[in-house]
């Protein structure tokens, strides 16, 4: 079936390090992907998105890379801060309606 | 600009009861989507409403139903509650209908079914 998933359930880094969170998807027809951050007790917060006609997109301290050949995307966070500690989800937007989420990666940043 | 709001924050029900959850979309948004998030899992799409009509539905039984009102606010109704319905229910609003677009999430309603 079609699904979006993340490679690792947890990631622990030191403050100031760069973090990389990975996600694999199975539907080769997917054309829009989003990364969300969810803090405890809150709803998912949009971080960055990318469409299939792009390989890379940069935001403030974040970069998303899309490799359509192997159906993989990643989220890179530069100079990770304690406030970045949260659960990160990749999601695929299908036909403008449903967001299909993976299970999430918990990022823990220690100072 | 007002963000997405949901009510109530928490709710406890018993098996077999019915529940109604409410969502006010972000100002200017005309599309509302509902998601169920079980503990430790990613959100699962329930359905979406656009201009008061259901526009897409996930793999949820008919006892999950919804409404969207002319002011774009929305309700999620769940009948005959089951223990597995215990979850965080998220509402998301967006402006664009087709081609994908950013969905803004509310804080969610935590439903516990005993």
PDB file of N, CA and C in Angstrom, chain B residues 8-101:
ATOM      1  N   UNK B   8     -13.882  20.686  23.021  1.00  0.00           N
ATOM      2  CA  UNK B   8     -13.137  21.042  24.223  1.00  0.00           C
ATOM      3  C   UNK B   8     -11.675  20.600  24.121  1.00  0.00           C
ATOM      4  N   UNK B   9     -10.884  20.902  25.131  1.00  0.00           N
ATOM      5  CA  UNK B   9      -9.482  20.497  25.151  1.00  0.00           C
ATOM      6  C   UNK B   9      -9.366  19.013  25.497  1.00  0.00           C
ATOM      7  N   UNK B  10     -10.133  18.621  26.503  1.00  0.00           N
ATOM      8  CA  UNK B  10     -10.146  17.226  26.943  1.00  0.00           C
ATOM      9  C   UNK B  10     -11.589  16.778  27.121  1.00  0.00           C
ATOM     10  N   UNK B  11     -11.786  15.470  26.967  1.00  0.00           N
ATOM     11  CA  UNK B  11     -13.134  14.927  27.084  1.00  0.00           C
ATOM     12  C   UNK B  11     -13.041  13.467  27.511  1.00  0.00           C
ATOM     13  N   UNK B  12     -13.887  13.084  28.460  1.00  0.00           N
ATOM     14  CA  UNK B  12     -13.946  11.679  28.873  1.00  0.00           C
ATOM     15  C   UNK B  12     -15.357  11.165  28.638  1.00  0.00           C
ATOM     16  N   UNK B  13     -15.467  10.065  27.927  1.00  0.00           N
ATOM     17  CA  UNK B  13     -16.746   9.449  27.625  1.00  0.00           C
ATOM     18  C   UNK B  13     -16.662   7.960  27.951  1.00  0.00           C
ATOM     19  N   UNK B  14     -17.831   7.329  28.005  1.00  0.00           N
ATOM     20  CA  UNK B  14     -17.866   5.883  28.196  1.00  0.00           C
ATOM     21  C   UNK B  14     -18.259   5.195  26.896  1.00  0.00           C
ATOM     22  N   UNK B  15     -17.895   3.953  26.799  1.00  0.00           N
ATOM     23  CA  UNK B  15     -18.174   3.162  25.594  1.00  0.00           C
ATOM     24  C   UNK B  15     -19.662   3.188  25.263  1.00  0.00           C
ATOM     25  N   UNK B  16     -19.976   3.393  23.980  1.00  0.00           N
ATOM     26  CA  UNK B  16     -21.355   3.439  23.530  1.00  0.00           C
ATOM     27  C   UNK B  16     -21.943   4.845  23.442  1.00  0.00           C
ATOM     28  N   UNK B  17     -21.304   5.795  24.111  1.00  0.00           N
ATOM     29  CA  UNK B  17     -21.810   7.173  24.057  1.00  0.00           C
ATOM     30  C   UNK B  17     -21.469   7.838  22.725  1.00  0.00           C
ATOM     31  N   UNK B  18     -21.999   9.041  22.564  1.00  0.00           N
ATOM     32  CA  UNK B  18     -21.747   9.847  21.383  1.00  0.00           C
ATOM     33  C   UNK B  18     -20.974  11.106  21.781  1.00  0.00           C
ATOM     34  N   UNK B  19     -20.174  11.644  20.859  1.00  0.00           N
ATOM     35  CA  UNK B  19     -19.392  12.830  21.180  1.00  0.00           C
ATOM     36  C   UNK B  19     -19.370  13.771  19.980  1.00  0.00           C
ATOM     37  N   UNK B  20     -19.329  15.077  20.261  1.00  0.00           N
ATOM     38  CA  UNK B  20     -19.192  16.102  19.223  1.00  0.00           C
ATOM     39  C   UNK B  20     -18.006  16.978  19.552  1.00  0.00           C
ATOM     40  N   UNK B  21     -17.102  17.088  18.604  1.00  0.00           N
ATOM     41  CA  UNK B  21     -15.926  17.942  18.748  1.00  0.00           C
ATOM     42  C   UNK B  21     -16.052  19.105  17.770  1.00  0.00           C
ATOM     43  N   UNK B  22     -15.522  20.272  18.178  1.00  0.00           N
ATOM     44  CA  UNK B  22     -15.702  21.468  17.376  1.00  0.00           C
ATOM     45  C   UNK B  22     -14.383  22.105  16.958  1.00  0.00           C
ATOM     46  N   UNK B  23     -14.443  22.774  15.819  1.00  0.00           N
ATOM     47  CA  UNK B  23     -13.239  23.378  15.254  1.00  0.00           C
ATOM     48  C   UNK B  23     -13.599  24.691  14.570  1.00  0.00           C
ATOM     49  N   UNK B  24     -12.828  25.712  14.839  1.00  0.00           N
ATOM     50  CA  UNK B  24     -12.957  26.980  14.114  1.00  0.00           C
ATOM     51  C   UNK B  24     -11.718  27.148  13.258  1.00  0.00           C
ATOM     52  N   UNK B  25     -11.921  27.317  11.977  1.00  0.00           N
ATOM     53  CA  UNK B  25     -10.791  27.384  11.056  1.00  0.00           C
ATOM     54  C   UNK B  25     -10.081  28.728  11.149  1.00  0.00           C
ATOM     55  N   UNK B  26      -8.876  28.759  10.611  1.00  0.00           N
ATOM     56  CA  UNK B  26      -8.122  30.001  10.570  1.00  0.00           C
ATOM     57  C   UNK B  26      -8.836  30.994   9.653  1.00  0.00           C
ATOM     58  N   UNK B  27      -8.758  32.258  10.014  1.00  0.00           N
ATOM     59  CA  UNK B  27      -9.426  33.308   9.250  1.00  0.00           C
ATOM     60  C   UNK B  27      -9.055  33.231   7.769  1.00  0.00           C
ATOM     61  N   UNK B  28     -10.070  33.219   6.910  1.00  0.00           N
ATOM     62  CA  UNK B  28      -9.844  33.196   5.471  1.00  0.00           C
ATOM     63  C   UNK B  28      -9.763  31.816   4.866  1.00  0.00           C
ATOM     64  N   UNK B  29      -9.713  30.773   5.711  1.00  0.00           N
ATOM     65  CA  UNK B  29      -9.619  29.399   5.197  1.00  0.00           C
ATOM     66  C   UNK B  29     -10.999  28.821   4.973  1.00  0.00           C
ATOM     67  N   UNK B  30     -11.176  28.078   3.877  1.00  0.00           N
ATOM     68  CA  UNK B  30     -12.486  27.528   3.546  1.00  0.00           C
ATOM     69  C   UNK B  30     -12.545  26.004   3.590  1.00  0.00           C
ATOM     70  N   UNK B  31     -11.446  25.368   3.946  1.00  0.00           N
ATOM     71  CA  UNK B  31     -11.376  23.906   3.938  1.00  0.00           C
ATOM     72  C   UNK B  31     -10.929  23.415   5.309  1.00  0.00           C
ATOM     73  N   UNK B  32     -11.631  22.406   5.813  1.00  0.00           N
ATOM     74  CA  UNK B  32     -11.293  21.844   7.122  1.00  0.00           C
ATOM     75  C   UNK B  32     -11.102  20.340   6.998  1.00  0.00           C
ATOM     76  N   UNK B  33     -10.042  19.838   7.587  1.00  0.00           N
ATOM     77  CA  UNK B  33      -9.761  18.407   7.604  1.00  0.00           C
ATOM     78  C   UNK B  33      -9.676  17.939   9.049  1.00  0.00           C
ATOM     79  N   UNK B  34     -10.081  16.706   9.281  1.00  0.00           N
ATOM     80  CA  UNK B  34     -10.013  16.108  10.616  1.00  0.00           C
ATOM     81  C   UNK B  34      -9.090  14.903  10.583  1.00  0.00           C
ATOM     82  N   UNK B  35      -8.313  14.771  11.673  1.00  0.00           N
ATOM     83  CA  UNK B  35      -7.370  13.668  11.802  1.00  0.00           C
ATOM     84  C   UNK B  35      -7.491  13.050  13.196  1.00  0.00           C
ATOM     85  N   UNK B  36      -7.222  11.758  13.267  1.00  0.00           N
ATOM     86  CA  UNK B  36      -7.160  11.058  14.543  1.00  0.00           C
ATOM     87  C   UNK B  36      -5.710  10.653  14.798  1.00  0.00           C
ATOM     88  N   UNK B  37      -5.200  10.977  15.977  1.00  0.00           N
ATOM     89  CA  UNK B  37      -3.825  10.629  16.298  1.00  0.00           C
ATOM     90  C   UNK B  37      -3.789   9.767  17.559  1.00  0.00           C
ATOM     91  N   UNK B  38      -3.538   8.495  17.387  1.00  0.00           N
ATOM     92  CA  UNK B  38      -3.375   7.593  18.534  1.00  0.00           C
ATOM     93  C   UNK B  38      -2.007   7.845  19.161  1.00  0.00           C
ATOM     94  N   UNK B  39      -1.894   7.452  20.406  1.00  0.00           N
ATOM     95  CA  UNK B  39      -0.655   7.696  21.148  1.00  0.00           C
ATOM     96  C   UNK B  39       0.541   7.050  20.450  1.00  0.00           C
ATOM     97  N   UNK B  40       1.574   7.845  20.192  1.00  0.00           N
ATOM     98  CA  UNK B  40       2.782   7.323  19.577  1.00  0.00           C
ATOM     99  C   UNK B  40       2.714   7.118  18.077  1.00  0.00           C
ATOM    100  N   UNK B  41       1.621   7.557  17.460  1.00  0.00           N
ATOM    101  CA  UNK B  41       1.438   7.381  16.023  1.00  0.00           C
ATOM    102  C   UNK B  41       1.311   8.724  15.312  1.00  0.00           C
ATOM    103  N   UNK B  42       1.409   8.677  14.003  1.00  0.00           N
ATOM    104  CA  UNK B  42       1.152   9.867  13.219  1.00  0.00           C
ATOM    105  C   UNK B  42      -0.341  10.074  13.037  1.00  0.00           C
ATOM    106  N   UNK B  43      -0.764  11.269  12.730  1.00  0.00           N
ATOM    107  CA  UNK B  43      -2.193  11.523  12.497  1.00  0.00           C
ATOM    108  C   UNK B  43      -2.720  10.713  11.319  1.00  0.00           C
ATOM    109  N   UNK B  44      -3.963  10.250  11.447  1.00  0.00           N
ATOM    110  CA  UNK B  44      -4.650   9.511  10.388  1.00  0.00           C
ATOM    111  C   UNK B  44      -5.822  10.345   9.883  1.00  0.00           C
ATOM    112  N   UNK B  45      -5.909  10.492   8.573  1.00  0.00           N
ATOM    113  CA  UNK B  45      -6.944  11.310   7.944  1.00  0.00           C
ATOM    114  C   UNK B  45      -8.321  10.678   8.134  1.00  0.00           C
ATOM    115  N   UNK B  46      -9.270  11.505   8.622  1.00  0.00           N
ATOM    116  CA  UNK B  46     -10.650  11.025   8.769  1.00  0.00           C
ATOM    117  C   UNK B  46     -11.474  11.494   7.577  1.00  0.00           C
ATOM    118  N   UNK B  47     -11.603  12.792   7.408  1.00  0.00           N
ATOM    119  CA  UNK B  47     -12.282  13.372   6.251  1.00  0.00           C
ATOM    120  C   UNK B  47     -11.974  14.857   6.139  1.00  0.00           C
ATOM    121  N   UNK B  48     -12.401  15.411   5.011  1.00  0.00           N
ATOM    122  CA  UNK B  48     -12.207  16.827   4.737  1.00  0.00           C
ATOM    123  C   UNK B  48     -13.518  17.449   4.274  1.00  0.00           C
ATOM    124  N   UNK B  49     -13.756  18.706   4.626  1.00  0.00           N
ATOM    125  CA  UNK B  49     -14.937  19.443   4.199  1.00  0.00           C
ATOM    126  C   UNK B  49     -14.529  20.702   3.464  1.00  0.00           C
ATOM    127  N   UNK B  50     -15.233  20.944   2.371  1.00  0.00           N
ATOM    128  CA  UNK B  50     -15.021  22.136   1.556  1.00  0.00           C
ATOM    129  C   UNK B  50     -16.394  22.647   1.155  1.00  0.00           C
ATOM    130  N   UNK B  51     -16.649  23.895   1.467  1.00  0.00           N
ATOM    131  CA  UNK B  51     -17.950  24.505   1.137  1.00  0.00           C
ATOM    132  C   UNK B  51     -19.109  23.636   1.607  1.00  0.00           C
ATOM    133  N   UNK B  52     -18.992  23.184   2.836  1.00  0.00           N
ATOM    134  CA  UNK B  52     -20.042  22.445   3.544  1.00  0.00           C
ATOM    135  C   UNK B  52     -20.302  21.043   2.995  1.00  0.00           C
ATOM    136  N   UNK B  53     -19.447  20.563   2.097  1.00  0.00           N
ATOM    137  CA  UNK B  53     -19.596  19.216   1.543  1.00  0.00           C
ATOM    138  C   UNK B  53     -18.369  18.379   1.888  1.00  0.00           C
ATOM    139  N   UNK B  54     -18.583  17.085   2.123  1.00  0.00           N
ATOM    140  CA  UNK B  54     -17.460  16.199   2.369  1.00  0.00           C
ATOM    141  C   UNK B  54     -16.655  16.048   1.088  1.00  0.00           C
ATOM    142  N   UNK B  55     -15.350  16.239   1.189  1.00  0.00           N
ATOM    143  CA  UNK B  55     -14.477  16.202   0.022  1.00  0.00           C
ATOM    144  C   UNK B  55     -13.298  15.284   0.320  1.00  0.00           C
ATOM    145  N   UNK B  56     -13.560  13.999   0.380  1.00  0.00           N
ATOM    146  CA  UNK B  56     -12.506  13.042   0.684  1.00  0.00           C
ATOM    147  C   UNK B  56     -12.695  12.453   2.063  1.00  0.00           C
ATOM    148  N   UNK B  57     -12.480  11.145   2.167  1.00  0.00           N
ATOM    149  CA  UNK B  57     -12.669  10.442   3.424  1.00  0.00           C
ATOM    150  C   UNK B  57     -11.628   9.353   3.543  1.00  0.00           C
ATOM    151  N   UNK B  58     -11.095   9.174   4.737  1.00  0.00           N
ATOM    152  CA  UNK B  58     -10.141   8.112   4.997  1.00  0.00           C
ATOM    153  C   UNK B  58     -10.852   6.829   5.385  1.00  0.00           C
ATOM    154  N   UNK B  59     -10.093   5.877   5.897  1.00  0.00           N
ATOM    155  CA  UNK B  59     -10.631   4.560   6.225  1.00  0.00           C
ATOM    156  C   UNK B  59     -11.244   4.551   7.629  1.00  0.00           C
ATOM    157  N   UNK B  60     -12.329   5.265   7.777  1.00  0.00           N
ATOM    158  CA  UNK B  60     -13.046   5.324   9.052  1.00  0.00           C
ATOM    159  C   UNK B  60     -14.497   4.934   8.822  1.00  0.00           C
ATOM    160  N   UNK B  61     -15.114   4.242   9.816  1.00  0.00           N
ATOM    161  CA  UNK B  61     -16.498   3.774   9.640  1.00  0.00           C
ATOM    162  C   UNK B  61     -17.484   4.927   9.633  1.00  0.00           C
ATOM    163  N   UNK B  62     -18.710   4.667   9.173  1.00  0.00           N
ATOM    164  CA  UNK B  62     -19.738   5.721   9.066  1.00  0.00           C
ATOM    165  C   UNK B  62     -20.121   6.347  10.395  1.00  0.00           C
ATOM    166  N   UNK B  63     -19.805   5.703  11.513  1.00  0.00           N
ATOM    167  CA  UNK B  63     -20.162   6.331  12.793  1.00  0.00           C
ATOM    168  C   UNK B  63     -19.308   7.577  13.061  1.00  0.00           C
ATOM    169  N   UNK B  64     -18.302   7.802  12.216  1.00  0.00           N
ATOM    170  CA  UNK B  64     -17.566   9.070  12.225  1.00  0.00           C
ATOM    171  C   UNK B  64     -18.226   9.950  11.154  1.00  0.00           C
ATOM    172  N   UNK B  65     -18.796  11.068  11.577  1.00  0.00           N
ATOM    173  CA  UNK B  65     -19.442  11.958  10.625  1.00  0.00           C
ATOM    174  C   UNK B  65     -19.069  13.394  10.950  1.00  0.00           C
ATOM    175  N   UNK B  66     -19.339  14.276   9.998  1.00  0.00           N
ATOM    176  CA  UNK B  66     -18.954  15.659  10.214  1.00  0.00           C
ATOM    177  C   UNK B  66     -19.902  16.643   9.582  1.00  0.00           C
ATOM    178  N   UNK B  67     -19.656  17.894   9.900  1.00  0.00           N
ATOM    179  CA  UNK B  67     -20.412  18.999   9.323  1.00  0.00           C
ATOM    180  C   UNK B  67     -19.467  20.172   9.147  1.00  0.00           C
ATOM    181  N   UNK B  68     -19.750  20.974   8.120  1.00  0.00           N
ATOM    182  CA  UNK B  68     -19.082  22.263   8.013  1.00  0.00           C
ATOM    183  C   UNK B  68     -20.166  23.312   7.867  1.00  0.00           C
ATOM    184  N   UNK B  69     -19.988  24.426   8.529  1.00  0.00           N
ATOM    185  CA  UNK B  69     -20.992  25.486   8.561  1.00  0.00           C
ATOM    186  C   UNK B  69     -20.603  26.613   7.608  1.00  0.00           C
ATOM    187  N   UNK B  70     -21.573  27.510   7.301  1.00  0.00           N
ATOM    188  CA  UNK B  70     -21.276  28.598   6.359  1.00  0.00           C
ATOM    189  C   UNK B  70     -20.084  29.466   6.757  1.00  0.00           C
ATOM    190  N   UNK B  71     -19.800  29.549   8.052  1.00  0.00           N
ATOM    191  CA  UNK B  71     -18.631  30.344   8.475  1.00  0.00           C
ATOM    192  C   UNK B  71     -17.349  29.504   8.461  1.00  0.00           C
ATOM    193  N   UNK B  72     -17.427  28.298   7.886  1.00  0.00           N
ATOM    194  CA  UNK B  72     -16.306  27.372   7.697  1.00  0.00           C
ATOM    195  C   UNK B  72     -15.891  26.631   8.965  1.00  0.00           C
ATOM    196  N   UNK B  73     -16.546  26.885  10.094  1.00  0.00           N
ATOM    197  CA  UNK B  73     -16.265  26.077  11.266  1.00  0.00           C
ATOM    198  C   UNK B  73     -16.793  24.668  11.021  1.00  0.00           C
ATOM    199  N   UNK B  74     -16.396  23.738  11.866  1.00  0.00           N
ATOM    200  CA  UNK B  74     -16.731  22.348  11.587  1.00  0.00           C
ATOM    201  C   UNK B  74     -16.947  21.567  12.873  1.00  0.00           C
ATOM    202  N   UNK B  75     -17.681  20.483  12.747  1.00  0.00           N
ATOM    203  CA  UNK B  75     -17.891  19.533  13.842  1.00  0.00           C
ATOM    204  C   UNK B  75     -17.513  18.132  13.395  1.00  0.00           C
ATOM    205  N   UNK B  76     -16.993  17.376  14.344  1.00  0.00           N
ATOM    206  CA  UNK B  76     -16.754  15.945  14.146  1.00  0.00           C
ATOM    207  C   UNK B  76     -17.639  15.217  15.146  1.00  0.00           C
ATOM    208  N   UNK B  77     -18.469  14.315  14.665  1.00  0.00           N
ATOM    209  CA  UNK B  77     -19.340  13.518  15.520  1.00  0.00           C
ATOM    210  C   UNK B  77     -18.918  12.055  15.459  1.00  0.00           C
ATOM    211  N   UNK B  78     -18.869  11.442  16.616  1.00  0.00           N
ATOM    212  CA  UNK B  78     -18.565  10.014  16.681  1.00  0.00           C
ATOM    213  C   UNK B  78     -19.653   9.330  17.498  1.00  0.00           C
ATOM    214  N   UNK B  79     -20.340   8.384  16.887  1.00  0.00           N
ATOM    215  CA  UNK B  79     -21.391   7.629  17.568  1.00  0.00           C
ATOM    216  C   UNK B  79     -20.854   6.292  18.071  1.00  0.00           C
ATOM    217  N   UNK B  80     -21.579   5.723  19.029  1.00  0.00           N
ATOM    218  CA  UNK B  80     -21.261   4.382  19.538  1.00  0.00           C
ATOM    219  C   UNK B  80     -19.768   4.246  19.833  1.00  0.00           C
ATOM    220  N   UNK B  81     -19.280   5.097  20.707  1.00  0.00           N
ATOM    221  CA  UNK B  81     -17.853   5.150  21.001  1.00  0.00           C
ATOM    222  C   UNK B  81     -17.295   3.797  21.425  1.00  0.00           C
ATOM    223  N   UNK B  82     -16.088   3.520  20.946  1.00  0.00           N
ATOM    224  CA  UNK B  82     -15.358   2.316  21.298  1.00  0.00           C
ATOM    225  C   UNK B  82     -14.069   2.714  22.017  1.00  0.00           C
ATOM    226  N   UNK B  83     -13.511   1.767  22.755  1.00  0.00           N
ATOM    227  CA  UNK B  83     -12.292   2.064  23.506  1.00  0.00           C
ATOM    228  C   UNK B  83     -11.172   2.549  22.591  1.00  0.00           C
ATOM    229  N   UNK B  84     -11.100   1.986  21.386  1.00  0.00           N
ATOM    230  CA  UNK B  84     -10.042   2.358  20.438  1.00  0.00           C
ATOM    231  C   UNK B  84     -10.209   3.758  19.853  1.00  0.00           C
ATOM    232  N   UNK B  85     -11.333   4.390  20.158  1.00  0.00           N
ATOM    233  CA  UNK B  85     -11.521   5.763  19.689  1.00  0.00           C
ATOM    234  C   UNK B  85     -10.759   6.755  20.563  1.00  0.00           C
ATOM    235  N   UNK B  86     -10.207   6.292  21.660  1.00  0.00           N
ATOM    236  CA  UNK B  86      -9.393   7.161  22.512  1.00  0.00           C
ATOM    237  C   UNK B  86      -8.187   7.640  21.729  1.00  0.00           C
ATOM    238  N   UNK B  87      -8.060   8.959  21.587  1.00  0.00           N
ATOM    239  CA  UNK B  87      -6.998   9.525  20.751  1.00  0.00           C
ATOM    240  C   UNK B  87      -7.039  11.040  20.852  1.00  0.00           C
ATOM    241  N   UNK B  88      -6.077  11.676  20.197  1.00  0.00           N
ATOM    242  CA  UNK B  88      -6.074  13.122  20.014  1.00  0.00           C
ATOM    243  C   UNK B  88      -6.721  13.403  18.666  1.00  0.00           C
ATOM    244  N   UNK B  89      -7.747  14.214  18.637  1.00  0.00           N
ATOM    245  CA  UNK B  89      -8.428  14.549  17.392  1.00  0.00           C
ATOM    246  C   UNK B  89      -8.001  15.946  16.955  1.00  0.00           C
ATOM    247  N   UNK B  90      -7.444  16.009  15.779  1.00  0.00           N
ATOM    248  CA  UNK B  90      -6.878  17.242  15.246  1.00  0.00           C
ATOM    249  C   UNK B  90      -7.718  17.770  14.099  1.00  0.00           C
ATOM    250  N   UNK B  91      -7.866  19.064  14.102  1.00  0.00           N
ATOM    251  CA  UNK B  91      -8.529  19.758  13.014  1.00  0.00           C
ATOM    252  C   UNK B  91      -7.478  20.597  12.294  1.00  0.00           C
ATOM    253  N   UNK B  92      -7.536  20.643  10.978  1.00  0.00           N
ATOM    254  CA  UNK B  92      -6.607  21.450  10.197  1.00  0.00           C
ATOM    255  C   UNK B  92      -7.385  22.248   9.170  1.00  0.00           C
ATOM    256  N   UNK B  93      -7.019  23.499   8.987  1.00  0.00           N
ATOM    257  CA  UNK B  93      -7.694  24.307   7.974  1.00  0.00           C
ATOM    258  C   UNK B  93      -6.706  24.717   6.888  1.00  0.00           C
ATOM    259  N   UNK B  94      -7.233  24.942   5.718  1.00  0.00           N
ATOM    260  CA  UNK B  94      -6.407  25.354   4.591  1.00  0.00           C
ATOM    261  C   UNK B  94      -7.249  26.196   3.646  1.00  0.00           C
ATOM    262  N   UNK B  95      -6.549  26.845   2.702  1.00  0.00           N
ATOM    263  CA  UNK B  95      -7.254  27.727   1.780  1.00  0.00           C
ATOM    264  C   UNK B  95      -7.435  27.084   0.418  1.00  0.00           C
ATOM    265  N   UNK B  96      -6.406  26.428  -0.075  1.00  0.00           N
ATOM    266  CA  UNK B  96      -6.495  25.852  -1.404  1.00  0.00           C
ATOM    267  C   UNK B  96      -7.139  24.484  -1.338  1.00  0.00           C
ATOM    268  N   UNK B  97      -7.861  24.122  -2.343  1.00  0.00           N
ATOM    269  CA  UNK B  97      -8.520  22.828  -2.366  1.00  0.00           C
ATOM    270  C   UNK B  97      -7.699  21.799  -3.106  1.00  0.00           C
ATOM    271  N   UNK B  98      -7.299  22.142  -4.349  1.00  0.00           N
ATOM    272  CA  UNK B  98      -6.607  21.158  -5.168  1.00  0.00           C
ATOM    273  C   UNK B  98      -5.128  21.471  -5.275  1.00  0.00           C
ATOM    274  N   UNK B  99      -4.340  20.482  -5.584  1.00  0.00           N
ATOM    275  CA  UNK B  99      -2.921  20.680  -5.837  1.00  0.00           C
ATOM    276  C   UNK B  99      -2.059  20.723  -4.607  1.00  0.00           C
ATOM    277  N   UNK B 100      -2.624  20.452  -3.475  1.00  0.00           N
ATOM    278  CA  UNK B 100      -1.829  20.446  -2.247  1.00  0.00           C
ATOM    279  C   UNK B 100      -1.648  21.829  -1.680  1.00  0.00           C
ATOM    280  N   UNK B 101      -1.626  21.919  -0.399  1.00  0.00           N
ATOM    281  CA  UNK B 101      -1.431  23.203   0.238  1.00  0.00           C
ATOM    282  C   UNK B 101      -1.223  23.028   1.712  1.00  0.00           C
TER     283      UNK B 101
END
